[in-house]
mmCIF file of C-alpha atoms in Angstrom:
data_model
loop_
_atom_site.group_PDB
_atom_site.id
_atom_site.type_symbol
_atom_site.label_atom_id
_atom_site.label_comp_id
_atom_site.label_asym_id
_atom_site.label_seq_id
_atom_site.Cartn_x
_atom_site.Cartn_y
_atom_site.Cartn_z
ATOM 1 C CA MET A 607 -3.966 -76.417 -7.134
ATOM 2 C CA LYS A 608 -4.364 -73.187 -9.246
ATOM 3 C CA MET A 609 -3.965 -69.567 -8.967
ATOM 4 C CA LEU A 610 -6.765 -67.389 -9.093
ATOM 5 C CA ARG A 611 -5.762 -64.604 -11.442
ATOM 6 C CA HIS A 612 -7.443 -60.695 -10.577
ATOM 7 C CA HIS A 613 -8.191 -58.465 -13.322
ATOM 8 C CA ALA A 614 -7.921 -54.672 -12.223
ATOM 9 C CA ASN A 615 -11.720 -52.384 -13.166
ATOM 10 C CA PRO A 616 -11.277 -50.642 -15.433
ATOM 11 C CA ALA A 617 -12.765 -47.624 -13.883
ATOM 12 C CA VAL A 618 -10.759 -48.249 -10.715
ATOM 13 C CA LEU A 619 -8.298 -47.886 -12.791
ATOM 14 C CA GLN A 620 -8.848 -43.876 -14.546
ATOM 15 C CA ILE A 621 -9.502 -43.292 -11.136
ATOM 16 C CA LEU A 622 -5.746 -44.026 -9.719
ATOM 17 C CA LYS A 623 -4.968 -42.235 -12.915
ATOM 18 C CA PHE A 624 -6.962 -39.373 -12.105
ATOM 19 C CA ALA A 625 -5.725 -39.082 -8.354
ATOM 20 C CA ILE A 626 -1.324 -39.347 -9.765
ATOM 21 C CA VAL A 627 -2.630 -36.373 -12.198
ATOM 22 C CA ILE A 628 -3.772 -34.560 -9.140
ATOM 23 C CA PHE A 629 -1.164 -35.520 -6.650
ATOM 24 C CA ALA A 630 1.703 -34.515 -9.258
ATOM 25 C CA PHE A 631 0.427 -30.740 -10.357
ATOM 26 C CA PHE A 632 0.023 -29.832 -6.994
ATOM 27 C CA ALA A 633 3.138 -31.050 -6.299
ATOM 28 C CA ASN A 634 4.574 -28.893 -9.193
ATOM 29 C CA SER A 635 2.308 -26.149 -7.779
ATOM 30 C CA SER A 636 4.340 -26.032 -4.396
ATOM 31 C CA ALA A 637 7.653 -26.509 -5.561
ATOM 32 C CA TYR A 638 6.793 -23.033 -7.950
ATOM 33 C CA SER A 639 5.619 -21.188 -5.154
ATOM 34 C CA ALA A 640 8.483 -22.181 -3.369
ATOM 35 C CA GLU A 641 10.550 -21.332 -5.816
ATOM 36 C CA SER A 642 9.674 -18.198 -6.933
ATOM 37 C CA CYS A 643 9.115 -17.320 -2.894
ATOM 38 C CA LYS A 644 12.565 -16.874 -3.210
ATOM 39 C CA SER A 645 12.356 -12.837 -4.027
ATOM 40 C CA LEU A 646 9.761 -10.893 -3.299
ATOM 41 C CA VAL A 647 8.493 -7.199 -5.130
ATOM 42 C CA ALA A 648 7.394 -4.647 -3.181
ATOM 43 C CA THR A 649 5.673 -1.075 -4.298
ATOM 44 C CA GLY A 650 3.321 1.686 -3.027
ATOM 45 C CA ASN A 651 2.538 4.924 -3.457
ATOM 46 C CA PRO A 652 5.127 6.658 -4.733
ATOM 47 C CA GLU A 653 4.706 10.346 -4.004
ATOM 48 C CA TYR A 654 4.563 9.337 -0.332
ATOM 49 C CA PRO A 655 7.487 10.926 1.742
ATOM 50 C CA PRO A 656 9.471 10.517 3.882
ATOM 51 C CA TYR A 657 7.257 7.236 3.472
ATOM 52 C CA LEU A 658 8.253 6.336 -0.321
ATOM 53 C CA TRP A 659 9.125 8.428 -3.278
ATOM 54 C CA ARG A 660 11.235 7.593 -6.875
ATOM 55 C CA ASP A 661 15.077 6.833 -6.339
ATOM 56 C CA PRO A 662 16.325 9.916 -8.234
ATOM 57 C CA GLU A 663 19.329 8.600 -8.681
ATOM 58 C CA ASP A 664 17.340 4.550 -10.193
ATOM 59 C CA GLU A 665 13.508 5.021 -10.580
ATOM 60 C CA ASN A 666 12.631 2.229 -10.840
ATOM 61 C CA HIS A 667 12.965 1.860 -7.088
ATOM 62 C CA LEU A 668 11.747 2.919 -4.324
ATOM 63 C CA ILE A 669 13.268 4.352 -1.560
ATOM 64 C CA GLY A 670 12.357 5.583 1.423
ATOM 65 C CA ALA A 671 11.333 4.711 5.636
ATOM 66 C CA ASN A 672 8.471 2.374 4.032
ATOM 67 C CA ALA A 673 11.029 1.178 1.369
ATOM 68 C CA ASP A 674 14.249 0.557 4.361
ATOM 69 C CA LEU A 675 11.465 -1.847 6.912
ATOM 70 C CA MET A 676 11.146 -3.994 3.139
ATOM 71 C CA GLN A 677 14.839 -4.476 3.854
ATOM 72 C CA LEU A 678 14.484 -5.786 8.164
ATOM 73 C CA LEU A 679 11.499 -7.420 6.981
ATOM 74 C CA ALA A 680 13.825 -9.497 3.896
ATOM 75 C CA LYS A 681 16.971 -10.212 5.839
ATOM 76 C CA GLU A 682 14.174 -11.309 9.145
ATOM 77 C CA LEU A 683 12.727 -14.035 6.048
ATOM 78 C CA GLY A 684 15.243 -14.860 4.633
ATOM 79 C CA VAL A 685 14.265 -13.711 1.445
ATOM 80 C CA SER A 686 14.900 -10.672 -0.999
ATOM 81 C CA ILE A 687 12.395 -7.982 -1.352
ATOM 82 C CA GLU A 688 12.421 -5.550 -3.899
ATOM 83 C CA VAL A 689 11.076 -2.261 -4.369
ATOM 84 C CA LYS A 690 10.005 -1.539 -7.466
ATOM 85 C CA TYR A 691 8.249 1.904 -9.301
ATOM 86 C CA PHE A 692 4.817 0.719 -10.714
ATOM 87 C CA GLY A 693 3.401 3.969 -11.645
ATOM 88 C CA PRO A 694 0.823 6.346 -9.220
ATOM 89 C CA TRP A 695 -0.774 4.699 -6.632
ATOM 90 C CA GLY A 696 -3.946 3.887 -8.939
ATOM 91 C CA ARG A 697 -2.045 1.955 -10.676
ATOM 92 C CA VAL A 698 -0.464 0.542 -8.474
ATOM 93 C CA GLN A 699 -3.642 -0.298 -6.756
ATOM 94 C CA GLU A 700 -4.833 -1.888 -10.342
ATOM 95 C CA GLU A 701 -1.028 -4.612 -10.450
ATOM 96 C CA ALA A 702 -1.231 -5.586 -7.150
ATOM 97 C CA LYS A 703 -5.172 -6.663 -7.370
ATOM 98 C CA LEU A 704 -3.516 -8.793 -11.045
ATOM 99 C CA GLY A 705 -0.411 -9.603 -8.693
ATOM 100 C CA ARG A 706 2.038 -7.941 -10.806
ATOM 101 C CA VAL A 707 3.339 -7.342 -7.288
ATOM 102 C CA ASP A 708 3.953 -8.669 -3.872
ATOM 103 C CA LEU A 709 3.756 -6.567 -1.080
ATOM 104 C CA LEU A 710 1.791 -3.149 -0.361
ATOM 105 C CA ALA A 711 4.559 -1.145 1.480
ATOM 106 C CA GLY A 712 1.781 0.442 2.749
ATOM 107 C CA ALA A 713 -1.629 0.868 2.895
ATOM 108 C CA PHE A 714 -4.794 2.353 4.972
ATOM 109 C CA PHE A 715 -7.493 -0.226 5.750
ATOM 110 C CA THR A 716 -10.707 -0.446 3.991
ATOM 111 C CA LEU A 717 -13.688 -3.037 2.779
ATOM 112 C CA PRO A 718 -13.323 -3.245 -0.879
ATOM 113 C CA ARG A 719 -9.947 -3.776 -0.278
ATOM 114 C CA LEU A 720 -10.649 -7.114 1.173
ATOM 115 C CA ASP A 721 -11.007 -8.258 -1.859
ATOM 116 C CA TYR A 722 -7.199 -8.252 -3.564
ATOM 117 C CA MET A 723 -5.533 -8.836 -0.541
ATOM 118 C CA ASP A 724 -4.717 -9.831 3.079
ATOM 119 C CA TYR A 725 -3.182 -6.827 6.016
ATOM 120 C CA PHE A 726 -0.180 -7.793 8.182
ATOM 121 C CA TYR A 727 -0.500 -7.211 12.123
ATOM 122 C CA PRO A 728 0.405 -5.061 13.328
ATOM 123 C CA ALA A 729 -0.422 -1.388 11.424
ATOM 124 C CA PHE A 730 3.792 0.251 11.308
ATOM 125 C CA ARG A 731 2.760 3.112 11.567
ATOM 126 C CA GLU A 732 -0.195 5.844 12.300
ATOM 127 C CA THR A 733 -0.506 9.176 10.286
ATOM 128 C CA ARG A 734 -2.683 11.804 10.253
ATOM 129 C CA THR A 735 -4.230 13.229 7.090
ATOM 130 C CA VAL A 736 -5.205 17.055 6.937
ATOM 131 C CA ILE A 737 -6.798 19.704 4.967
ATOM 132 C CA TRP A 738 -5.310 22.172 3.064
ATOM 133 C CA THR A 739 -6.198 25.592 2.371
ATOM 134 C CA ARG A 740 -4.699 28.528 1.090
ATOM 135 C CA ALA A 741 -3.166 30.847 3.341
ATOM 136 C CA GLY A 742 -5.848 33.686 2.347
ATOM 137 C CA ASN A 743 -8.698 32.032 1.152
ATOM 138 C CA SER A 744 -8.675 29.024 4.542
ATOM 139 C CA PHE A 745 -12.218 28.824 6.075
ATOM 140 C CA PRO A 746 -13.378 26.812 9.623
ATOM 141 C CA TYR A 747 -12.945 23.635 10.082
ATOM 142 C CA LYS A 748 -13.700 21.472 12.783
ATOM 143 C CA LYS A 749 -15.667 18.183 11.795
ATOM 144 C CA TRP A 750 -16.769 16.894 8.458
ATOM 145 C CA SER A 751 -19.735 18.532 7.588
ATOM 146 C CA ASP A 752 -17.978 21.931 7.037
ATOM 147 C CA LEU A 753 -16.515 20.840 3.591
ATOM 148 C CA ARG A 754 -19.971 20.433 3.002
ATOM 149 C CA GLY A 755 -20.393 23.603 -0.508
ATOM 150 C CA LYS A 756 -17.158 23.522 -1.237
ATOM 151 C CA HIS A 757 -14.652 22.230 -3.938
ATOM 152 C CA GLY A 758 -12.758 18.972 -2.574
ATOM 153 C CA VAL A 759 -9.441 17.813 -4.617
ATOM 154 C CA THR A 760 -7.384 14.357 -3.719
ATOM 155 C CA VAL A 761 -5.224 11.803 -5.347
ATOM 156 C CA ILE A 762 -7.496 9.189 -6.690
ATOM 157 C CA ASN A 763 -8.242 6.137 -5.317
ATOM 158 C CA ASN A 764 -6.679 7.481 -2.282
ATOM 159 C CA SER A 765 -8.478 6.796 0.710
ATOM 160 C CA PHE A 766 -9.240 8.401 4.366
ATOM 161 C CA GLY A 767 -10.167 5.252 6.613
ATOM 162 C CA GLU A 768 -13.787 3.331 5.885
ATOM 163 C CA GLU A 769 -15.921 5.625 7.436
ATOM 164 C CA PHE A 770 -14.741 8.750 6.271
ATOM 165 C CA ASP A 771 -14.745 7.630 2.543
ATOM 166 C CA ARG A 772 -18.336 6.799 2.681
ATOM 167 C CA TYR A 773 -19.218 10.468 4.372
ATOM 168 C CA ALA A 774 -17.520 11.869 1.310
ATOM 169 C CA LYS A 775 -19.197 9.842 -1.646
ATOM 170 C CA GLU A 776 -22.469 10.754 -0.400
ATOM 171 C CA SER A 777 -22.709 13.767 1.289
ATOM 172 C CA LEU A 778 -18.842 15.754 -0.491
ATOM 173 C CA LYS A 779 -17.597 17.215 -4.594
ATOM 174 C CA ILE A 780 -14.426 16.012 -4.056
ATOM 175 C CA THR A 781 -12.371 15.492 -7.679
ATOM 176 C CA MET A 782 -9.765 12.908 -8.327
ATOM 177 C CA VAL A 783 -6.234 13.501 -9.758
ATOM 178 C CA ALA A 784 -3.954 11.403 -11.219
ATOM 179 C CA SER A 785 -0.858 12.823 -8.747
ATOM 180 C CA LEU A 786 -0.530 15.047 -4.942
ATOM 181 C CA GLU A 787 1.444 17.912 -7.902
ATOM 182 C CA GLN A 788 -0.942 17.890 -9.341
ATOM 183 C CA ALA A 789 -3.461 18.506 -6.465
ATOM 184 C CA LEU A 790 -0.857 20.843 -4.867
ATOM 185 C CA LYS A 791 -1.425 23.090 -8.310
ATOM 186 C CA MET A 792 -5.236 22.594 -8.867
ATOM 187 C CA LEU A 793 -5.441 24.208 -4.636
ATOM 188 C CA THR A 794 -2.784 27.586 -5.661
ATOM 189 C CA LEU A 795 -4.482 28.265 -9.051
ATOM 190 C CA SER A 796 -8.400 28.237 -6.871
ATOM 191 C CA ARG A 797 -8.925 25.657 -8.746
ATOM 192 C CA ALA A 798 -10.290 23.750 -5.509
ATOM 193 C CA ASP A 799 -11.221 25.139 -1.967
ATOM 194 C CA TYR A 800 -8.988 22.372 0.006
ATOM 195 C CA LEU A 801 -7.457 19.912 -0.762
ATOM 196 C CA ILE A 802 -6.993 16.127 2.156
ATOM 197 C CA TYR A 803 -4.096 14.423 2.223
ATOM 198 C CA GLU A 804 -1.929 12.812 5.249
ATOM 199 C CA GLU A 805 0.774 15.761 6.675
ATOM 200 C CA ASP A 806 4.759 14.401 6.349
ATOM 201 C CA PRO A 807 3.518 13.693 2.410
ATOM 202 C CA GLY A 808 2.088 17.548 1.963
ATOM 203 C CA LEU A 809 4.670 18.881 3.399
ATOM 204 C CA ALA A 810 7.592 17.174 1.843
ATOM 205 C CA TYR A 811 5.998 18.179 -1.441
ATOM 206 C CA MET A 812 5.157 21.858 -1.204
ATOM 207 C CA ALA A 813 9.428 22.009 -0.334
ATOM 208 C CA LYS A 814 9.925 20.046 -3.489
ATOM 209 C CA MET A 815 7.810 22.105 -5.227
ATOM 210 C CA ASN A 816 8.962 25.805 -3.253
ATOM 211 C CA ILE A 817 4.815 26.179 -2.695
ATOM 212 C CA SER A 818 3.989 28.818 -0.167
ATOM 213 C CA GLY A 819 0.625 30.334 1.135
ATOM 214 C CA LEU A 820 -0.672 27.109 2.075
ATOM 215 C CA LYS A 821 -1.668 25.341 5.855
ATOM 216 C CA THR A 822 -3.020 23.499 7.070
ATOM 217 C CA ALA A 823 -6.579 22.930 10.166
ATOM 218 C CA THR A 824 -5.409 21.639 12.854
ATOM 219 C CA THR A 825 -7.857 19.504 13.506
ATOM 220 C CA SER A 826 -7.226 16.665 11.425
ATOM 221 C CA ILE A 827 -9.438 14.684 9.203
ATOM 222 C CA THR A 828 -8.826 11.294 9.878
ATOM 223 C CA ASN A 829 -6.231 9.232 11.850
ATOM 224 C CA GLU A 830 -5.121 6.052 10.228
ATOM 225 C CA ASN A 831 -3.422 3.375 10.518
ATOM 226 C CA LEU A 832 -0.313 1.990 7.366
ATOM 227 C CA TYR A 833 -0.926 -1.577 6.773
ATOM 228 C CA LEU A 834 1.722 -4.559 4.958
ATOM 229 C CA THR A 835 -0.605 -6.332 2.620
ATOM 230 C CA LEU A 836 -0.205 -9.178 0.709
ATOM 231 C CA SER A 837 -1.504 -10.256 -2.841
ATOM 232 C CA HIS A 838 -4.579 -12.474 -3.317
ATOM 233 C CA ARG A 839 -2.834 -12.913 -6.589
ATOM 234 C CA SER A 840 1.262 -13.205 -5.553
ATOM 235 C CA PRO A 841 3.066 -16.465 -6.096
ATOM 236 C CA CYS A 842 4.218 -17.017 -2.715
ATOM 237 C CA ASN A 843 0.333 -16.062 -0.781
ATOM 238 C CA THR A 844 0.944 -19.039 1.067
ATOM 239 C CA PRO A 845 -0.170 -20.278 4.467
ATOM 240 C CA GLU A 846 3.609 -20.359 5.300
ATOM 241 C CA MET A 847 5.026 -17.083 4.074
ATOM 242 C CA ARG A 848 1.801 -15.262 5.735
ATOM 243 C CA GLY A 849 2.202 -16.910 9.138
ATOM 244 C CA ARG A 850 6.253 -15.562 8.640
ATOM 245 C CA ILE A 851 5.763 -12.171 7.486
ATOM 246 C CA ALA A 852 2.925 -12.112 10.760
ATOM 247 C CA LYS A 853 5.443 -12.393 13.251
ATOM 248 C CA ALA A 854 8.567 -10.934 11.367
ATOM 249 C CA ILE A 855 5.907 -7.764 11.645
ATOM 250 C CA TYR A 856 5.178 -8.817 15.111
ATOM 251 C CA LYS A 857 9.223 -8.530 15.423
ATOM 252 C CA LEU A 858 9.960 -5.779 13.677
ATOM 253 C CA ASP A 859 6.425 -3.566 15.650
ATOM 254 C CA LYS A 860 8.439 -4.245 19.539
ATOM 255 C CA GLN A 861 11.597 -2.161 18.229
ATOM 256 C CA ASN A 862 10.208 -0.151 17.278
ATOM 257 C CA LEU A 863 11.762 1.464 14.385
ATOM 258 C CA MET A 864 9.406 3.248 12.200
ATOM 259 C CA ASN A 865 10.913 6.872 13.860
ATOM 260 C CA LYS A 866 14.082 6.107 13.462
ATOM 261 C CA LEU A 867 13.365 5.979 10.117
ATOM 262 C CA ILE A 868 11.001 8.070 9.237
ATOM 263 C CA THR A 869 14.071 10.889 10.554
ATOM 264 C CA SER A 870 16.569 9.208 9.150
ATOM 265 C CA ASN A 871 14.518 9.947 5.473
ATOM 266 C CA ILE A 872 13.283 13.554 6.079
ATOM 267 C CA GLN A 873 17.023 14.291 6.332
ATOM 268 C CA LEU A 874 17.048 11.924 3.394
ATOM 269 C CA TRP A 875 14.048 14.228 1.732
ATOM 270 C CA ARG A 876 15.435 17.365 2.324
ATOM 271 C CA LYS A 877 19.090 16.535 0.875
ATOM 272 C CA GLN A 878 17.985 15.181 -2.165
ATOM 273 C CA GLN A 879 15.883 18.669 -3.033
ATOM 274 C CA LEU A 880 18.924 20.853 -2.441
ATOM 275 C CA LYS A 881 20.578 19.647 -5.321
#
């Protein structure tokens, strides 16, 4: 009885070879992601005390309440998180777009930012954004339209909520500058009628720069939430890691830790300004 010999179809062999190559590629990619997710790099707005500011003893790193929160998150994840300085807030956002940083430790929600990073809920802090004016040249402020016809200043790429950002773009004259220090100087030198910025960091920088004679409006511009975000281009942005971070943020939020972290970092900031 003769044995029949089966010859593999060359086309089938080519498909099998291609499938093996694709499988190996994704296997290596998964291994790479797992390896690279042993550590994360976080950053944020470096002019944001008591939330974030440059460590005077190591200016390549940021300290503050948000940096402390990242260390608590690291413990929950079992992954180290380094909170580094990457430049001013505008550059920080560009670094997140490029995937050169994994986490932003504090960002307001805007639709354009959804194009390059994922948000984690719940927000870990609500902040109050206010109008700053010179005490001798203030004006009544109750609503956004009160700012029309006046010259404002704020920090480049700063957002104060989707609705106000849209109104400001359409109806207000606001100069964008590189830093909060520069914005405060412009206001004190009468080169702007008002400054828009969050209340706590503004007060902290006034103390640092020994500025007096500025006041805030009683009515806030917005009350916005601060979120943790993860860059789309981060090698750690996987479904598994997003799930772990989301669960950890939820757990930390239930512990109501931020008030304590903010209080201790206000004290640290003030102590550093006395040196």
